[in-house]
Each structure stands twice: as C-alpha cells, then as structure tokens.
PDB file of C-alpha atoms in Angstrom:
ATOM      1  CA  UNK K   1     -90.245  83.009 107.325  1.00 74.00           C
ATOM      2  CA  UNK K   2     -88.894  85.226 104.249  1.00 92.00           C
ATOM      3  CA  UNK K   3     -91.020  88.257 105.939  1.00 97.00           C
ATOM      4  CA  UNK K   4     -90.813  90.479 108.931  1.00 98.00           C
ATOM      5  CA  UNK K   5     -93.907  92.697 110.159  1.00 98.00           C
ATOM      6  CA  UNK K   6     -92.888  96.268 112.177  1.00 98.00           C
ATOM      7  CA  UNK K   7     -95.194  97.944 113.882  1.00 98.00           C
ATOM      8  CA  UNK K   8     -95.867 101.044 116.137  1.00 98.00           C
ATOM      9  CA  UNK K   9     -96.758 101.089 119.674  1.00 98.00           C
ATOM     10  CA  UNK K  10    -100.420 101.562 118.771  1.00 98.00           C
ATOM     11  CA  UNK K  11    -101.320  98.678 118.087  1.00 98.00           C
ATOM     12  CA  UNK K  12    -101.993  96.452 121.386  1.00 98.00           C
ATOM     13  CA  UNK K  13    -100.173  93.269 120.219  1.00 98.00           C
ATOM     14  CA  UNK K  14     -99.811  91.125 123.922  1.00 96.00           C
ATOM     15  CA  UNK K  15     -96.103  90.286 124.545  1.00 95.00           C
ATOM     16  CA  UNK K  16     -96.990  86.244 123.541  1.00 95.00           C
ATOM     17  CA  UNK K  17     -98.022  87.234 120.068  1.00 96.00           C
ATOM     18  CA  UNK K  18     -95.261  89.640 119.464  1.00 97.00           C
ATOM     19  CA  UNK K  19     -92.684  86.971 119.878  1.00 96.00           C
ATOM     20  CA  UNK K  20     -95.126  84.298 118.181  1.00 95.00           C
ATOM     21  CA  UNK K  21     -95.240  86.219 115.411  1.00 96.00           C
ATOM     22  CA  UNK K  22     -91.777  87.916 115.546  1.00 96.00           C
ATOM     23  CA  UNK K  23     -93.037  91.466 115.073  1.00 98.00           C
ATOM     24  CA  UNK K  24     -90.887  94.603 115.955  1.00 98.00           C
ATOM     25  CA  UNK K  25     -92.840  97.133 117.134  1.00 98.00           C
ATOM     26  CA  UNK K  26     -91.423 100.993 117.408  1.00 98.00           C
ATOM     27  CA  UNK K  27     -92.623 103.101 120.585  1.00 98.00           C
ATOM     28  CA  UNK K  28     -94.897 106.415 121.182  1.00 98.00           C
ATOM     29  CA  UNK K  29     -93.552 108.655 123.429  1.00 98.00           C
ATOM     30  CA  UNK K  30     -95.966 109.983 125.993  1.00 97.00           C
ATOM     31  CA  UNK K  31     -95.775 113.168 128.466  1.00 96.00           C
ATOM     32  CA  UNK K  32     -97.744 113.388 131.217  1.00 95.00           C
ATOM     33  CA  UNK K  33     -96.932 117.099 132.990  1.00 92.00           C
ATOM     34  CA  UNK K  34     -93.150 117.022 133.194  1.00 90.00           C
ATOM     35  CA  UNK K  35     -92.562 113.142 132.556  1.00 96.00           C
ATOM     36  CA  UNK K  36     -92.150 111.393 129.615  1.00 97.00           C
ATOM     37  CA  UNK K  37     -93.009 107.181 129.178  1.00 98.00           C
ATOM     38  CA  UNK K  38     -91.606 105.551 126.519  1.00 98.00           C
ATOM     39  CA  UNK K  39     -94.495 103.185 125.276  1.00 98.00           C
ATOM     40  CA  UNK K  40     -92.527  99.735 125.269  1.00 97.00           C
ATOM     41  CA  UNK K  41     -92.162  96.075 127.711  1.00 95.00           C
ATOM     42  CA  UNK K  42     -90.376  98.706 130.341  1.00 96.00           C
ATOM     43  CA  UNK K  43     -93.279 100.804 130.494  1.00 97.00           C
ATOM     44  CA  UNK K  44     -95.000 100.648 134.125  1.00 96.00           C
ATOM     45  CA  UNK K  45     -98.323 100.946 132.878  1.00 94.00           C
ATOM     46  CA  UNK K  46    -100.401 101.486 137.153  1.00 94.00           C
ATOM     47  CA  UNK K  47     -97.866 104.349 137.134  1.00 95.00           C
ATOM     48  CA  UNK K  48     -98.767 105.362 134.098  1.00 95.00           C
ATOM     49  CA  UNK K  49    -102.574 105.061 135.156  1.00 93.00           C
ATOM     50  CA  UNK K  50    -101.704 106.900 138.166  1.00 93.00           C
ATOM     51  CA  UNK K  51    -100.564 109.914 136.517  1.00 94.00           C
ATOM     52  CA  UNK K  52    -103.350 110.190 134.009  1.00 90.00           C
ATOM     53  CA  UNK K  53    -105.684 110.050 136.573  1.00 87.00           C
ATOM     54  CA  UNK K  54    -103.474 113.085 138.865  1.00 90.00           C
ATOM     55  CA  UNK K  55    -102.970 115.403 135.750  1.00 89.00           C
ATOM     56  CA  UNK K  56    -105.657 118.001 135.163  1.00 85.00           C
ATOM     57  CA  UNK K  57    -103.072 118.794 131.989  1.00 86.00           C
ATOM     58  CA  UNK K  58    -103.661 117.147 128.475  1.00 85.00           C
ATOM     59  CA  UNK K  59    -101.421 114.087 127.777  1.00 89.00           C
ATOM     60  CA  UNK K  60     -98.776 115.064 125.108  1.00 92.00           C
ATOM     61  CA  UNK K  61     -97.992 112.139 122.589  1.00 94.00           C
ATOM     62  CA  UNK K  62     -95.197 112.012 120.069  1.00 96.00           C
ATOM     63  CA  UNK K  63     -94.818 109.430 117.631  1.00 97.00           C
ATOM     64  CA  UNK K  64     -91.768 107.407 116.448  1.00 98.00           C
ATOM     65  CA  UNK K  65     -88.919 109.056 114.676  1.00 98.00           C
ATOM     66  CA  UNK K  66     -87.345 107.943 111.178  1.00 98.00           C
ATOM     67  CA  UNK K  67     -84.247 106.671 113.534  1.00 98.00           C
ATOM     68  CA  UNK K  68     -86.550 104.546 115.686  1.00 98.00           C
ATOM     69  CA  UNK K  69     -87.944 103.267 112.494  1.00 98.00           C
ATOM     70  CA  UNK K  70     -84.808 102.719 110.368  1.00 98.00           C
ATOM     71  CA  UNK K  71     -83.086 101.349 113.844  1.00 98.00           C
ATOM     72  CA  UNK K  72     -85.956  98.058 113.396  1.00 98.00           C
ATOM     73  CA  UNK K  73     -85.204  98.001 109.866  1.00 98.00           C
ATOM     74  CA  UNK K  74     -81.535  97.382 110.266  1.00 98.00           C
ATOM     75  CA  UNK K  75     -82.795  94.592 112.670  1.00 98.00           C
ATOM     76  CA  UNK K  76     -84.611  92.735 109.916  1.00 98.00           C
ATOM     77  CA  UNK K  77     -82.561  90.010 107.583  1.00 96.00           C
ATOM     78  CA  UNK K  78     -85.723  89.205 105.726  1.00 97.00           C
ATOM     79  CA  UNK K  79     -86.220  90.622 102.278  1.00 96.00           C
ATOM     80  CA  UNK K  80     -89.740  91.748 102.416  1.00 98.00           C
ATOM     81  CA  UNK K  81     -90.768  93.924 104.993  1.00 98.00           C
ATOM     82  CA  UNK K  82     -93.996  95.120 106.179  1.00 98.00           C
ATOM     83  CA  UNK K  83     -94.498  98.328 108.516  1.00 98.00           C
ATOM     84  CA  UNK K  84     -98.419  98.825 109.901  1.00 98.00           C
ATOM     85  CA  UNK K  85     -98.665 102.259 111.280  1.00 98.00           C
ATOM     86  CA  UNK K  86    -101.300 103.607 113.198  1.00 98.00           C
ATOM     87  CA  UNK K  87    -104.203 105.755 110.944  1.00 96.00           C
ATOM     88  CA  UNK K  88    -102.142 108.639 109.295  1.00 96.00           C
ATOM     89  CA  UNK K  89    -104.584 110.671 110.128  1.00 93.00           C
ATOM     90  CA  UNK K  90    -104.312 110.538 113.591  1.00 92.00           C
ATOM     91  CA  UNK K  91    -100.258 110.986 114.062  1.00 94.00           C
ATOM     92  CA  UNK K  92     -97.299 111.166 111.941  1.00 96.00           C
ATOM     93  CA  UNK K  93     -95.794 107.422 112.495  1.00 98.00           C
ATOM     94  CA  UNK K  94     -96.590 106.639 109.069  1.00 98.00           C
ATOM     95  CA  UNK K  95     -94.665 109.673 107.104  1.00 98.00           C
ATOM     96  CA  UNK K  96     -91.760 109.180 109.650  1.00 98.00           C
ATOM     97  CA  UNK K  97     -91.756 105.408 108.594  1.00 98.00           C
ATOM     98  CA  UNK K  98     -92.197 106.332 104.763  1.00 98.00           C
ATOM     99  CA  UNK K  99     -88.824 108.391 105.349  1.00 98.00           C
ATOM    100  CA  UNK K 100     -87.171 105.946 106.979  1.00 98.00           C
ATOM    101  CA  UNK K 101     -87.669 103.218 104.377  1.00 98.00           C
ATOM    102  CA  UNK K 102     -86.266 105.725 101.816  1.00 98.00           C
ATOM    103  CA  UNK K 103     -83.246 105.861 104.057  1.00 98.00           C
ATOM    104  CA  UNK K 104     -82.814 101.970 104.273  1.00 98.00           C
ATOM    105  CA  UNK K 105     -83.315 101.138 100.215  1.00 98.00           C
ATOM    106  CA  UNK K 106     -80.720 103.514  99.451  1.00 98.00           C
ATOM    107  CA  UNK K 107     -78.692 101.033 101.521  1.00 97.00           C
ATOM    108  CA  UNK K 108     -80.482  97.875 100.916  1.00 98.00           C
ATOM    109  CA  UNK K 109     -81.895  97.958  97.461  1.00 97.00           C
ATOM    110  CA  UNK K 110     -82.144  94.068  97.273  1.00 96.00           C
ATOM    111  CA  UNK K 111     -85.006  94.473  99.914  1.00 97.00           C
ATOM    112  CA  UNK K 112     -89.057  95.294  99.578  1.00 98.00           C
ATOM    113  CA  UNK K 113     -90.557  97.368 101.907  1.00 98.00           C
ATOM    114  CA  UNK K 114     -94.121  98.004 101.904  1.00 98.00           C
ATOM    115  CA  UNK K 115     -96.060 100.348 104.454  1.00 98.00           C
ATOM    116  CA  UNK K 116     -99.331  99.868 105.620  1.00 98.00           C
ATOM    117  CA  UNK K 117    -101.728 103.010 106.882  1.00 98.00           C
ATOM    118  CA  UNK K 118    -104.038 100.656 108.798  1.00 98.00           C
ATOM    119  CA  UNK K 119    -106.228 103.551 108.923  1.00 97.00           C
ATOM    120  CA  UNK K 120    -106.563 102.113 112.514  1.00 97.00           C
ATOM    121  CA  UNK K 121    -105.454 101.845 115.767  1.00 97.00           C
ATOM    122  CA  UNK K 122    -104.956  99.758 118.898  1.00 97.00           C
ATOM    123  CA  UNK K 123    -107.062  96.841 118.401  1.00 98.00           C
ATOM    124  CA  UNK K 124    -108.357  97.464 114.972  1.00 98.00           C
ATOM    125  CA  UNK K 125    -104.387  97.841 114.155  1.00 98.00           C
ATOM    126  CA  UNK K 126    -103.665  94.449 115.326  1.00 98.00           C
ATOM    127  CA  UNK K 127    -107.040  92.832 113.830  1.00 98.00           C
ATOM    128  CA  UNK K 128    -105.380  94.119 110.400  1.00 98.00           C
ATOM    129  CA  UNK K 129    -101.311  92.797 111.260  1.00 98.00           C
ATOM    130  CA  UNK K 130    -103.052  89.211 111.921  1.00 98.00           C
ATOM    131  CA  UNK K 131    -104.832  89.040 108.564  1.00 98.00           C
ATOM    132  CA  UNK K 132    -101.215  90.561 106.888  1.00 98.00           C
ATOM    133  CA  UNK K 133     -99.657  87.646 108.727  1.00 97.00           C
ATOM    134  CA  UNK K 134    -102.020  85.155 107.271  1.00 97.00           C
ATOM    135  CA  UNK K 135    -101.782  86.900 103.389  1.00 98.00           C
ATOM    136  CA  UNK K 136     -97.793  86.873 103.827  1.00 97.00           C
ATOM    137  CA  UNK K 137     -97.959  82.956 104.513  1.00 96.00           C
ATOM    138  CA  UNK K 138    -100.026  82.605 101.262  1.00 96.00           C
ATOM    139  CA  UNK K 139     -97.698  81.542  98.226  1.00 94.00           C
ATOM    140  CA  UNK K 140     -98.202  84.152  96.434  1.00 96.00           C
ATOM    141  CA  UNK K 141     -95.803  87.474  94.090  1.00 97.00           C
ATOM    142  CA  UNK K 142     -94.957  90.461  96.961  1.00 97.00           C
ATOM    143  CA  UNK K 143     -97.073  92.520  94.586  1.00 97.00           C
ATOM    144  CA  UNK K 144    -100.163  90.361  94.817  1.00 98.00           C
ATOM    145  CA  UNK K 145     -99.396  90.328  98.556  1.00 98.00           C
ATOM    146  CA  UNK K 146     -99.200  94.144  98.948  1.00 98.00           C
ATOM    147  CA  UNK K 147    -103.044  93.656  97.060  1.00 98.00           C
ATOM    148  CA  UNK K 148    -104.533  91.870  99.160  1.00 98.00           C
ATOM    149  CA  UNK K 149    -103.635  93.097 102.150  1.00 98.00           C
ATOM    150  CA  UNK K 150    -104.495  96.997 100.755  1.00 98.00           C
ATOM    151  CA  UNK K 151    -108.221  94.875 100.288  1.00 98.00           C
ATOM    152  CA  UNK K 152    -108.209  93.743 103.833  1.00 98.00           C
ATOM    153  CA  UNK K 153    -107.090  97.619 105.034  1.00 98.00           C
ATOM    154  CA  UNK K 154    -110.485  98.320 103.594  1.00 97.00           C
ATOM    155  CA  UNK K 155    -112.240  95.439 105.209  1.00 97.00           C
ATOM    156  CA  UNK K 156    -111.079  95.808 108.411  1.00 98.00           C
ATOM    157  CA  UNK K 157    -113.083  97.656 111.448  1.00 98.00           C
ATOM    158  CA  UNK K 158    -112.658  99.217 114.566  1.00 97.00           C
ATOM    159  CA  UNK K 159    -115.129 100.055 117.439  1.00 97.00           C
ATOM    160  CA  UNK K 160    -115.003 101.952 121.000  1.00 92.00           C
ATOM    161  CA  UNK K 161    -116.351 102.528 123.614  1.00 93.00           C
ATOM    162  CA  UNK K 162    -115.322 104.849 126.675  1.00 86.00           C
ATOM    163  CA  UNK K 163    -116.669 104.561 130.331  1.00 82.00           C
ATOM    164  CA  UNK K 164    -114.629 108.030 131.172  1.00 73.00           C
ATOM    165  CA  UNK K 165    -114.551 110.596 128.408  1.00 68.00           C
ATOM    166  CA  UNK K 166    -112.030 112.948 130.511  1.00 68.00           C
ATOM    167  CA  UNK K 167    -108.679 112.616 128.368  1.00 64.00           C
ATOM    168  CA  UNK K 168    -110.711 113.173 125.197  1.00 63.00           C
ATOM    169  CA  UNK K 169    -111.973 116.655 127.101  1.00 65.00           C
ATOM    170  CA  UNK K 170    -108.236 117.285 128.297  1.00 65.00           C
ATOM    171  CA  UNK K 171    -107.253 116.810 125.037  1.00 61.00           C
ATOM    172  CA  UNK K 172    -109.946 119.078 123.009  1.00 60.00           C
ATOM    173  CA  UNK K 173    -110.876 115.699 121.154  1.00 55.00           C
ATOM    174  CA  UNK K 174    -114.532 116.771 122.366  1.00 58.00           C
ATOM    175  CA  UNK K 175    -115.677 119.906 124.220  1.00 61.00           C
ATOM    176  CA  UNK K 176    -115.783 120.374 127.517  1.00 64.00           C
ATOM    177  CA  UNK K 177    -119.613 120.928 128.418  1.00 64.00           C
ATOM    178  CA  UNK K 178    -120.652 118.239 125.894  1.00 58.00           C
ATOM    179  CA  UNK K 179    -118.365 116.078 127.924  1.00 59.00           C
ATOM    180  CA  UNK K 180    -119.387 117.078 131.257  1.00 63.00           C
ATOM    181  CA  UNK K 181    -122.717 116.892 129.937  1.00 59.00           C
ATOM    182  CA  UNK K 182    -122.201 113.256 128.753  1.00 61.00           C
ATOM    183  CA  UNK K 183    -120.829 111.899 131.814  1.00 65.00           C
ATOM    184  CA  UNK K 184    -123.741 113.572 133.591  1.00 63.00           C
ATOM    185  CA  UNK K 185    -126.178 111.463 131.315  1.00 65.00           C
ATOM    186  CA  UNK K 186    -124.760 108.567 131.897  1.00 73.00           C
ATOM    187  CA  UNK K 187    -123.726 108.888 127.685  1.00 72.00           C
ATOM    188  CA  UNK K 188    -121.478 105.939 126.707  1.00 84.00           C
ATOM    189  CA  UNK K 189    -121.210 106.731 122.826  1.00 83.00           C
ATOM    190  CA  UNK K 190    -119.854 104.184 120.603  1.00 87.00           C
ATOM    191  CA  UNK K 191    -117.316 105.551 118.090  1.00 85.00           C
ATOM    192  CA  UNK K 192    -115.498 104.350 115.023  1.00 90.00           C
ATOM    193  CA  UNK K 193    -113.130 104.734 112.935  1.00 90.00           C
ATOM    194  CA  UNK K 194    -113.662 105.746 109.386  1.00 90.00           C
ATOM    195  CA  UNK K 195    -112.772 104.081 105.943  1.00 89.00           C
ATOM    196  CA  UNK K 196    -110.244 107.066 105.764  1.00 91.00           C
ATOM    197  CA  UNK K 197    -109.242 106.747 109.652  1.00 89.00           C
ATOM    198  CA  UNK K 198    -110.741 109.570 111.331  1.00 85.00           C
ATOM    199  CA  UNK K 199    -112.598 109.054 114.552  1.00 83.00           C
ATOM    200  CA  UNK K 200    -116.246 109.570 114.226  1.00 83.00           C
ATOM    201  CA  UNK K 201    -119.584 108.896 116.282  1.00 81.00           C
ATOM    202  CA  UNK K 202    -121.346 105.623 115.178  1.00 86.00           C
ATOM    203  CA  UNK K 203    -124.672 105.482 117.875  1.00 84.00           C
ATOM    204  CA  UNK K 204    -125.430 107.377 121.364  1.00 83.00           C
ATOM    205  CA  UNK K 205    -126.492 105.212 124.134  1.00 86.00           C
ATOM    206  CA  UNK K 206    -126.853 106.045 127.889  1.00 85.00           C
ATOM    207  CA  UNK K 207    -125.024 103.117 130.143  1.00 88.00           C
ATOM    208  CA  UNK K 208    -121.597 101.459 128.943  1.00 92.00           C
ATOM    209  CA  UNK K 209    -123.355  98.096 129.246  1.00 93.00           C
ATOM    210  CA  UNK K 210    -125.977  98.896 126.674  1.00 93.00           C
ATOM    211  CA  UNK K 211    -123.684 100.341 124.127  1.00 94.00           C
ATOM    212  CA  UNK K 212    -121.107  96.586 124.098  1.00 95.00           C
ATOM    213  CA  UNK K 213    -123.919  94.483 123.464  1.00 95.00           C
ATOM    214  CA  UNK K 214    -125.754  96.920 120.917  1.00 95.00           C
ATOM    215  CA  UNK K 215    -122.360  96.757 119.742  1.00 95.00           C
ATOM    216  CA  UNK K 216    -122.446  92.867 119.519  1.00 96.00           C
ATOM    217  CA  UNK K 217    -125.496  92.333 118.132  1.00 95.00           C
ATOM    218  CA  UNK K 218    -124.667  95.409 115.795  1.00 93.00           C
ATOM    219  CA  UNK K 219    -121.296  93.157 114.197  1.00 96.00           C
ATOM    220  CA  UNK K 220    -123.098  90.918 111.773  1.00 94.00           C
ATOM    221  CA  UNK K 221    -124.624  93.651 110.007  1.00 94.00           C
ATOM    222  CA  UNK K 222    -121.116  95.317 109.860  1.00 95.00           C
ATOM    223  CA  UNK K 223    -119.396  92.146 108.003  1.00 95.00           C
ATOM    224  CA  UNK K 224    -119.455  89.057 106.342  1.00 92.00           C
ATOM    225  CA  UNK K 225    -117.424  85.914 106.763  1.00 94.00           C
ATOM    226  CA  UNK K 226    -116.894  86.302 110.484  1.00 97.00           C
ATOM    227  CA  UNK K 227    -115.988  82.344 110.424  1.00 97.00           C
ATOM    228  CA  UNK K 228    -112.839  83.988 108.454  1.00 96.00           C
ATOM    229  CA  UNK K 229    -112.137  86.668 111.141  1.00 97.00           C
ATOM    230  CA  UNK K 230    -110.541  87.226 114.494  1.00 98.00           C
ATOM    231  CA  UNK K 231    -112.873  89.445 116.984  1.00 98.00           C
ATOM    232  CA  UNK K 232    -110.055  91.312 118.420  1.00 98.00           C
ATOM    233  CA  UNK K 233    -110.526  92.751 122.458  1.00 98.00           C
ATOM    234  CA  UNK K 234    -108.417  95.793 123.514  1.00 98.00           C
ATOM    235  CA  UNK K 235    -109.043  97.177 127.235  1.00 97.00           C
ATOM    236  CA  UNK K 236    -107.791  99.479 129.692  1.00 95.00           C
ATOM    237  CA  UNK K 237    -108.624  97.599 132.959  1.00 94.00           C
ATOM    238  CA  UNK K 238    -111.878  96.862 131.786  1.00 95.00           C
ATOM    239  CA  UNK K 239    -111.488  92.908 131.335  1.00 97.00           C
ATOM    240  CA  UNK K 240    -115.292  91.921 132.825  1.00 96.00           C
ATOM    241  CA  UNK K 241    -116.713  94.141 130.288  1.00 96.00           C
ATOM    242  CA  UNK K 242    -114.103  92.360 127.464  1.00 97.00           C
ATOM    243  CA  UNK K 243    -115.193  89.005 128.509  1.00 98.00           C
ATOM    244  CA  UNK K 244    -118.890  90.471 128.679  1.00 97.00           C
ATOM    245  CA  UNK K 245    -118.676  91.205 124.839  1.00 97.00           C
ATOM    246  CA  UNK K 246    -116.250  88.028 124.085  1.00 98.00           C
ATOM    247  CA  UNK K 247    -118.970  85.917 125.408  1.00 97.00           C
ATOM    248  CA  UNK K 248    -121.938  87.777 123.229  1.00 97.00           C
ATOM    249  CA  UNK K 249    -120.296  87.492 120.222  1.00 97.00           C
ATOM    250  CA  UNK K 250    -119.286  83.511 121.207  1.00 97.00           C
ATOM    251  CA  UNK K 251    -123.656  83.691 121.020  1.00 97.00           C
ATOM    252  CA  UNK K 252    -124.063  85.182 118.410  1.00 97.00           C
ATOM    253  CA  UNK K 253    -121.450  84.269 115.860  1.00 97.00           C
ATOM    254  CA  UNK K 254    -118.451  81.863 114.473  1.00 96.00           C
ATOM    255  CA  UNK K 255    -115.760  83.892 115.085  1.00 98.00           C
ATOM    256  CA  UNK K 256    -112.350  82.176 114.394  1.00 97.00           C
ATOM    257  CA  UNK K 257    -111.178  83.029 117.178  1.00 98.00           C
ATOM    258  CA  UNK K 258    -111.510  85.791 119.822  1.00 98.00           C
ATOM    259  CA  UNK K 259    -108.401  87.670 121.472  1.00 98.00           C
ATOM    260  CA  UNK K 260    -108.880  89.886 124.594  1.00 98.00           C
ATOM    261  CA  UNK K 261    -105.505  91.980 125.133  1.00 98.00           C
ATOM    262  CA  UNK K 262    -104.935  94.919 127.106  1.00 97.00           C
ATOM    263  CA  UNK K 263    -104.428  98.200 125.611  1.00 97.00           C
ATOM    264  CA  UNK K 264    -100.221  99.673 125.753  1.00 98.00           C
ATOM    265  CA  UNK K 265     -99.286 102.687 126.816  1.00 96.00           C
ATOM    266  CA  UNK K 266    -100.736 105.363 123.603  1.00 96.00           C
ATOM    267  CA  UNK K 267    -104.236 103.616 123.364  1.00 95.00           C
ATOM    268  CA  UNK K 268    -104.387 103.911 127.260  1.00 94.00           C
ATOM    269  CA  UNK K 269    -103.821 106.997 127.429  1.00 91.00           C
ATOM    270  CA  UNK K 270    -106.466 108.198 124.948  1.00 87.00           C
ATOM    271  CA  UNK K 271    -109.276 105.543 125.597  1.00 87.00           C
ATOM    272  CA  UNK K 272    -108.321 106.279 129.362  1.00 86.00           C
ATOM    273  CA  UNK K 273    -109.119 103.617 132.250  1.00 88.00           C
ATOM    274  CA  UNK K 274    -112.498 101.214 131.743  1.00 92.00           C
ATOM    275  CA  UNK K 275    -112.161 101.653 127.774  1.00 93.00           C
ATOM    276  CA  UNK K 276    -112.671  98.987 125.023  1.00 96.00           C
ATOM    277  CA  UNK K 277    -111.436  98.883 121.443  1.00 97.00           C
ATOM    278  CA  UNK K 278    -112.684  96.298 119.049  1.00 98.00           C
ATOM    279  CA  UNK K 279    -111.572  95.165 116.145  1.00 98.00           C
ATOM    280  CA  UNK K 280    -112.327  92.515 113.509  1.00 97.00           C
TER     281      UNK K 280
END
C-alpha cells in the first residue's frame, strides 16, 4: 500500500483491524484521582473500570502531544499520509496533529499529509477510517482522494446511548439534578453528534432497550445506501445490548457488514460502563 492511516485513541479500532489495516494510532492520556492510564494495548481496561466506578472525582483526559504525533509520522515510509482525529471540537488532538505535520514536511517535503477532523468519535471515528481505507484503495489523484473522503466526513454518523449518565455529571457534561433526575426516570436519551461535532440530544426515551431499537428502526431515515455502509458497534461491557441492535438492523436492512468492538480506554471513560456508540 502507498498509504498509511494514523489515528488517535478515540477511535475504537479492535486490535485485528489495526494490524489488518496497518493503522498507527496515538494515545489519550487519562487521570483518574492521582493515576494516570495511557490509552494503548497495555492499558488494563477492569482496572480502569474499577477506578471509574471508585472515583466520586471527574476523569481528567489529555490528548496526544505534537511529539506523540510526529513520533508515528517518523514511523511511516509511505508517501501519503492520513491522520483521523477525534471531533476538534471535543479535544485538541487535531491542532496538536496539524503542528506536528508542519514539523515533519519541513523534514520530509517529498511526503503528503492530509488531516481528517472526523467530527466524530469512538465508533463514528472508525465508521469514517474504514470508508478512508476504501477511497485510498480507489485509483484515483491524492487531491481527488482528500475530496472524497472530506464528502464522506459529511456523510458519516454517530449515535449513543448511555445506561449510566454519572461521568457525564462528574464531568459537568450535564447538570447534576437533571442527571439525578434522569436516572430516577429511568431516561436513556439518545445523543448525537453534530455535522460540526458537538454532542447534542437527538430523542428522550425512558428504558435503554427502547431507545436501541427506536434507534434501529430510526437508521433508514438517517441514510441512504446502507448496502454501501458498515454499521459500526462500540460498547463498554454492554455486548447483549450490541448484539441486540446488530441483530435489528440484520432485520431491517443490507448493511455491508456489521462490526461490534469494544470501546478503548477515552470512549470508556466518557460513555462509562453499559454504553453504546454507533456509527455508520
């Protein structure tokens, strides 16, 4: 392959696909009171859990440096480069990775380097890196490359939805009494991501199980050629309610395919344990 795909530790790529697909990926850092997890393969994800659910603190994330970025660069023999970062909206892994490809042309000038603001994250990131892999097999100019994939950026979409809203209260993400209120309800919201990233409420439902398979009947009227499209599954120890929606959608539509992964370390943390992320 003449290309090479980087991307950061937001997006929940299993450890088969990474090496399928030879993608680099660049790690989140993540304190939890006075311990910090680096969000790659060494990461010891129950302990990890176990923390989380200890901690009556906020989880502090901080995203990759331009070192951890340029360090993958250097890595990379191929001349065009692709880096998906999570929604720059959301952290600063993209403007550390714009720096650090400044950094590397000065050095490498032969080489193209194109970053990608999937205005995502976790699942919805990797629903986006397999349809750049796909447009980067096409035989097509870098530039009409870099086009496409900017059009599937816009076509791309990413769902949630949260059986424990604490970390989102911990964090200030929502307020505390509407949270407390919520879990009281039994209120299992299903949220979205925006065309400019953000993270916004799509529909209120009371009961997890209602909202994933409103959400699956919901997907058709979202978008078109699903025949074309991979329904991507991202969970934090929720894989019965994963295979619950897997096997909707298998009812309802023509995916191409459908991938249930578990969430890493940064999309853990913030959809916190029994959460699902959808992408497609």
């Amino acid at each position: 392959m003449d290309y090479r795909i980087i991307a950061d530790t937001s997006c929940d790529i299993s450890e088969e696909l990474e090496k399928k697909l030879r993608v680099l990926l660049v790690s989140f850092k993540i304190d939890i009171e006075d311990v910090e997890y680096v969000d790659d393969e060494n990461l010891n994800l129950n302990e990890f859990k176990e923390a989380m659910k200890q901690t009556k603190n906020p989880i502090r994330t901080s995203c990759p440096s331009p070192y951890d970025y340029l360090e993958k660069l250097n890595q990379c023999e191929e001349d065009k480069i692709l880096i998906v970062t999570i929604s720059e909206i959301l952290s600063g892994s993209n403007n550390a990775a714009v720096i650090a490809r400044e950094e590397f042309l000065k050095e490498h000038p032969e080489k193209q380097v194109y970053i990608i603001n999937s205005k995502s994250a976790s699942a919805g990131q990797l629903s986006l890196l397999l349809k750049i892999d796909e447009i980067m097999k096409e035989e097509l100019r870098f530039d009409e490359q870099v086009e496409k994939i900017e059009k599937a950026v816009e076509d791309n979409h990413t769902f949630f939805i949260l059986e424990n809203l604490d970390n989102l209260i911990k964090n200030g993400r929502i307020k505390k009494t509407t949270g407390l209120i919520a879990t009281a309800l039994n209120i299992r919201p299903i949220m979205k991501a925006t065309r400019e990233g953000e993270i916004t409420i799509h529909e209120i439902n009371r009961g997890f199980k209602k909202s994933l398979l409103k959400l699956a009947k919901e997907i058709g009227n979202i978008a078109e050629n699903l025949e074309e499209r991979i329904l991507v599954i991202s969970h934090a120890d929720g894989l019965e309610k994963a295979q619950l929606l897997a096997e909707k959608a298998k009812e309802l539509y023509k995916f191409k395919d459908i991938l249930i992964v578990h969430t890493k370390g940064l999309a853990t943390g913030y959809a916190d344990i029994g959460g699902i992320v959808v992408g497609f």
